[in-house]
XYZ file of C-alpha atoms in Angstrom:
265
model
C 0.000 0.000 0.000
C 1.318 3.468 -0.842
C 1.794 6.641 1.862
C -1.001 8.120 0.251
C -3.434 5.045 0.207
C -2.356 4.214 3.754
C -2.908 8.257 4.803
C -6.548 7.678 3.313
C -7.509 4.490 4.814
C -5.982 5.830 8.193
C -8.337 8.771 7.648
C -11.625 7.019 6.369
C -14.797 7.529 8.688
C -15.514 4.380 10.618
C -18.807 2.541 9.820
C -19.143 2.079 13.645
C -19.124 6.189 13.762
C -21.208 6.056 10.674
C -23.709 4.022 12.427
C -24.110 5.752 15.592
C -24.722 9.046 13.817
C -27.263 7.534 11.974
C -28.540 6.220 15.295
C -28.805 10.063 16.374
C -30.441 11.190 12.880
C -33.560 8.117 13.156
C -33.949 8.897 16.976
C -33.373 12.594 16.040
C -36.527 12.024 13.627
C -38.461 10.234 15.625
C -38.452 12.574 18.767
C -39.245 15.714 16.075
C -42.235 13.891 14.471
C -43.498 12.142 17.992
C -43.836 8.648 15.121
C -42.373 7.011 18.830
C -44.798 4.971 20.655
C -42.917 6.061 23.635
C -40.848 9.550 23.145
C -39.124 9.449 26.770
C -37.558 6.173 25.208
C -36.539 8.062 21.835
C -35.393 10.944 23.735
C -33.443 8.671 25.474
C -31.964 6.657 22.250
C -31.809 10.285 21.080
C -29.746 11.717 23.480
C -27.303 9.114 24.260
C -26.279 8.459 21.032
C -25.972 11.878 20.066
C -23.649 12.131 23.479
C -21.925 9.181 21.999
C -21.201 11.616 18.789
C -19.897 14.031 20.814
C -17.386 11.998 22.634
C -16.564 10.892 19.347
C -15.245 14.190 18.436
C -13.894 15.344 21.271
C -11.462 12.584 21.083
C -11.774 13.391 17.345
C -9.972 16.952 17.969
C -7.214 15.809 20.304
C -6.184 13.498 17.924
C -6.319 15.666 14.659
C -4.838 18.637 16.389
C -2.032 16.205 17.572
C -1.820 15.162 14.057
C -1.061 18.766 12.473
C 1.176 19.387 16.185
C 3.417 17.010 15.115
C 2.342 13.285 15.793
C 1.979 11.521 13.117
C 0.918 8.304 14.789
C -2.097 9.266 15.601
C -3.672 7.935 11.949
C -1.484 4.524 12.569
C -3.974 4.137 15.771
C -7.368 4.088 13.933
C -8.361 7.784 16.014
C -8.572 9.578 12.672
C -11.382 7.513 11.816
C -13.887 8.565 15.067
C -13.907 4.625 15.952
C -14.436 4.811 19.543
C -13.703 1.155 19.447
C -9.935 2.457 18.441
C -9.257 5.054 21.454
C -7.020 3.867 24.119
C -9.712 3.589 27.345
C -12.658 2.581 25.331
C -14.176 1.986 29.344
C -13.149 5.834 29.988
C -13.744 7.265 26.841
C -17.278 5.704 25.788
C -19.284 3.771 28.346
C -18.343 5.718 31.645
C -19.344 8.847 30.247
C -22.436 7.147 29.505
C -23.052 5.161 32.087
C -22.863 8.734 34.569
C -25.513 10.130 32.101
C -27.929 7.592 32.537
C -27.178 7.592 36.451
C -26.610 11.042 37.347
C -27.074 13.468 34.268
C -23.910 14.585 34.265
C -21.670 15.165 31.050
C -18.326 13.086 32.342
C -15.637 13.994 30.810
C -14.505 11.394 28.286
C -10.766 9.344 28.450
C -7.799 10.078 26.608
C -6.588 9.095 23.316
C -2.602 8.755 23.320
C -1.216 11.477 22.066
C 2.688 11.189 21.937
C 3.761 14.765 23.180
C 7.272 14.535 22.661
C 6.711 14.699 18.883
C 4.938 18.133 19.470
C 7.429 20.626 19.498
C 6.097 23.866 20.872
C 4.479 24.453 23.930
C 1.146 26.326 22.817
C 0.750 23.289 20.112
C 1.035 21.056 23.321
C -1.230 23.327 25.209
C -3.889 23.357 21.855
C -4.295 19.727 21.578
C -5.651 19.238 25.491
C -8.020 22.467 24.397
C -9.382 20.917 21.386
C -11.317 18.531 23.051
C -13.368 20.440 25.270
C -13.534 23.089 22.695
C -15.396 20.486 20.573
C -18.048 20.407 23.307
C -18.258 23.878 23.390
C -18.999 23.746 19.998
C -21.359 21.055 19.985
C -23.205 23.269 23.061
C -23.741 26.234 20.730
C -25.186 24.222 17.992
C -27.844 22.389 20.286
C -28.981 25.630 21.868
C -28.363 27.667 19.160
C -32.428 27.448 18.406
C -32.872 29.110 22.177
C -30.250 32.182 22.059
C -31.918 33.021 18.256
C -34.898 32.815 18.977
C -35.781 30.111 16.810
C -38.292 27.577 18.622
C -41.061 28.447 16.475
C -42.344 25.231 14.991
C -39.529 22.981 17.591
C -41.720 20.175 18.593
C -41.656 20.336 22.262
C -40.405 16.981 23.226
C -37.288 17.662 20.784
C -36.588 21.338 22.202
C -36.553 19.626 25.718
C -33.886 17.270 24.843
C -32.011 19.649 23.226
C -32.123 21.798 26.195
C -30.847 18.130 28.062
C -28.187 17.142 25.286
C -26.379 21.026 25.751
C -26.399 20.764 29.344
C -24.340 17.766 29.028
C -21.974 19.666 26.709
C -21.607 22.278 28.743
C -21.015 20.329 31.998
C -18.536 18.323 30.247
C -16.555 21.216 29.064
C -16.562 22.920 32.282
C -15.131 20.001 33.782
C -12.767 19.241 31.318
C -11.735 22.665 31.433
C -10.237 21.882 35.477
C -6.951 22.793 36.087
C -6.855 19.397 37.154
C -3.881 16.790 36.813
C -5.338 13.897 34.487
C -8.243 16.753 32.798
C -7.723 18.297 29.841
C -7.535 21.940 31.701
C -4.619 20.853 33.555
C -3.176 19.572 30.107
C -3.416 23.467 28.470
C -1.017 24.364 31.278
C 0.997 21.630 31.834
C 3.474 22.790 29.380
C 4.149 26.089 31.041
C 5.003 24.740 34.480
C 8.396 23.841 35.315
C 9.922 20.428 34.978
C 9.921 20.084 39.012
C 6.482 20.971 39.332
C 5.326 18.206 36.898
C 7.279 15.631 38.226
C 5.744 16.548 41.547
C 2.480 16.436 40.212
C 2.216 13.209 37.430
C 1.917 11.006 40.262
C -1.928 12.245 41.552
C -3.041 12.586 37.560
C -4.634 8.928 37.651
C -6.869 9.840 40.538
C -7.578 13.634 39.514
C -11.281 12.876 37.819
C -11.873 10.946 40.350
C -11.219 13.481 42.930
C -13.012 16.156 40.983
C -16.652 13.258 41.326
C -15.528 13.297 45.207
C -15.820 16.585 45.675
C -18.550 17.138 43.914
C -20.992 14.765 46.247
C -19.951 17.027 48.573
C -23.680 19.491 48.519
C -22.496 22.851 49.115
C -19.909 22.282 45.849
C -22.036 20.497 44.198
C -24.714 23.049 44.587
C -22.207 26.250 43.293
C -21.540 23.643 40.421
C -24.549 23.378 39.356
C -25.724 26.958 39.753
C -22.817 27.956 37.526
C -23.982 25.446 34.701
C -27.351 27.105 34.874
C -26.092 30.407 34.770
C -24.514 29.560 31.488
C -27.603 27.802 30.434
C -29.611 30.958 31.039
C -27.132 32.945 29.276
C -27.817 30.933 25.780
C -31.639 31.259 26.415
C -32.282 27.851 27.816
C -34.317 27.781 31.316
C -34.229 25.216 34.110
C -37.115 23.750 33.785
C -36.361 22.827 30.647
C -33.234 21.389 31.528
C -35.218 19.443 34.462
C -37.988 18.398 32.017
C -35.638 17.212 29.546
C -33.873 14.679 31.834
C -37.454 13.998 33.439
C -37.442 12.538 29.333
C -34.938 10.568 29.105
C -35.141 9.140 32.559
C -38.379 7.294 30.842
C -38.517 4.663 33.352
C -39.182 6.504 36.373
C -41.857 7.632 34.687
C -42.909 11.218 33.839
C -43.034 13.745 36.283
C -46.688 15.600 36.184
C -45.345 19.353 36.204
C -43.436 18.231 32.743
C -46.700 16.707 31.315
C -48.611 19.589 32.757
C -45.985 21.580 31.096
């Protein structure tokens, strides 16, 4: 096989990826048209797999910013092609991150893919690849509320504006979080190249248990409750409202069964 064939192959979207987005489009459909015999159970289909997208392409940009950074190896390990059978802690990167959505509507921040660093030469190229991946969510946050902070719900079934509202507070939760200066988090990644060597050294040792730290914490209710009143300040700043939020997860948490102010609602 040539450089060039290999480069495109390397490159080529996966059919898994393919497949989930279509996932998203169907469930997508289904939650606009209400064709669902249930729609808490197509929100949920809806949402998830649309979070799976987005994890996709979070690890997406770390990889591909890596890629023009520097490391070239990145296409050699399958994360060009948004597999997220291919990324490095398929547990961390895919079915945590969903399993805390299901459990605790909460965007998790996804793993890592591997990104050898030492083939990035400059510091703010190091510093742009750990951005790129919360960026993405940022991103993907504007586009699902974009409909809110233009003014555009005329004619947005309700059912499908709710789990919009939902789907963006994930983003934004994620990004936040990602955002940490926190060792093993992608904030702490933007500024690990600007600290001395002595400082990193003393601090690689806690970056295994840093997300995990950051979850502690945040059980703890007066943290958890200045958490979550900054995500809904940012919420209310794109036009979305709490209640929709609420009434969105009330949704996709189908099985508990649907809470009577959302119905009322």
């Amino acid at each position: 096989m040539t450089t060039a064939a290999r480069a495109h192959s390397e490159r080529r979207i996966s059919p898994v990826f393919i497949g989930i987005a279509a996932v998203t489009a169907v469930t997508g459909w289904a939650v606009w048209t209400d064709f669902a015999a249930s729609p808490g159970l197509a929100v949920f289909l809806f949402v998830v797999s649309a979070w799976i997208v987005s994890l996709c392409l979070h690890e997406y940009a770390h990889a591909r910013t890596a890629l023009h950074g520097g490391d070239i190896s990145v296409g050699a390990k399958g994360y060009l092609t948004l597999n997220p059978l291919k990324y490095t802690h398929a547990l961390l990167s895919i079915a945590l991150p969903v399993i805390f959505v299901i459990m605790g509507g909460i965007g998790l921040p996804g793993g890592a893919v591997f990104i050898e660093m030492h083939r990035i030469r400059q510091r703010w190229k190091h510093s742009l690849v750990s951005a790129a991946g919360p960026l993405t969510n940022v991103l993907f946050a504007a586009v699902c509320t974009a409909p809110f902070w233009l003014g555009a719900l005329d004619g947005v079934p309700v059912p499908f504006r709710l789990a919009l509202a939902f789907l963006a507070m994930l983003q934004v939760t994620a990004a936040i979080l990602n955002f940490l200066p926190v060792p093993g988090l992608d904030g702490y990644g933007v500024i690990e190249p600007w600290l001395s060597y002595k400082v990193r050294r003393q601090v690689e040792p806690f970056a295994p248990f840093g997300l995990l730290a950051v979850f502690v914490i945040l059980w703890i209710p007066e943290v958890n409750g200045v958490f979550f009143d900054a995500i809904h300040g940012v919420m209310d700043a794109l036009g979305v409202q709490q209640i929709e939020i609420y009434c969105g997860r009330d949704l996709f948490t189908f099985w508990d069964g649907q809470n009577e102010f959302c119905v009322a609602g």
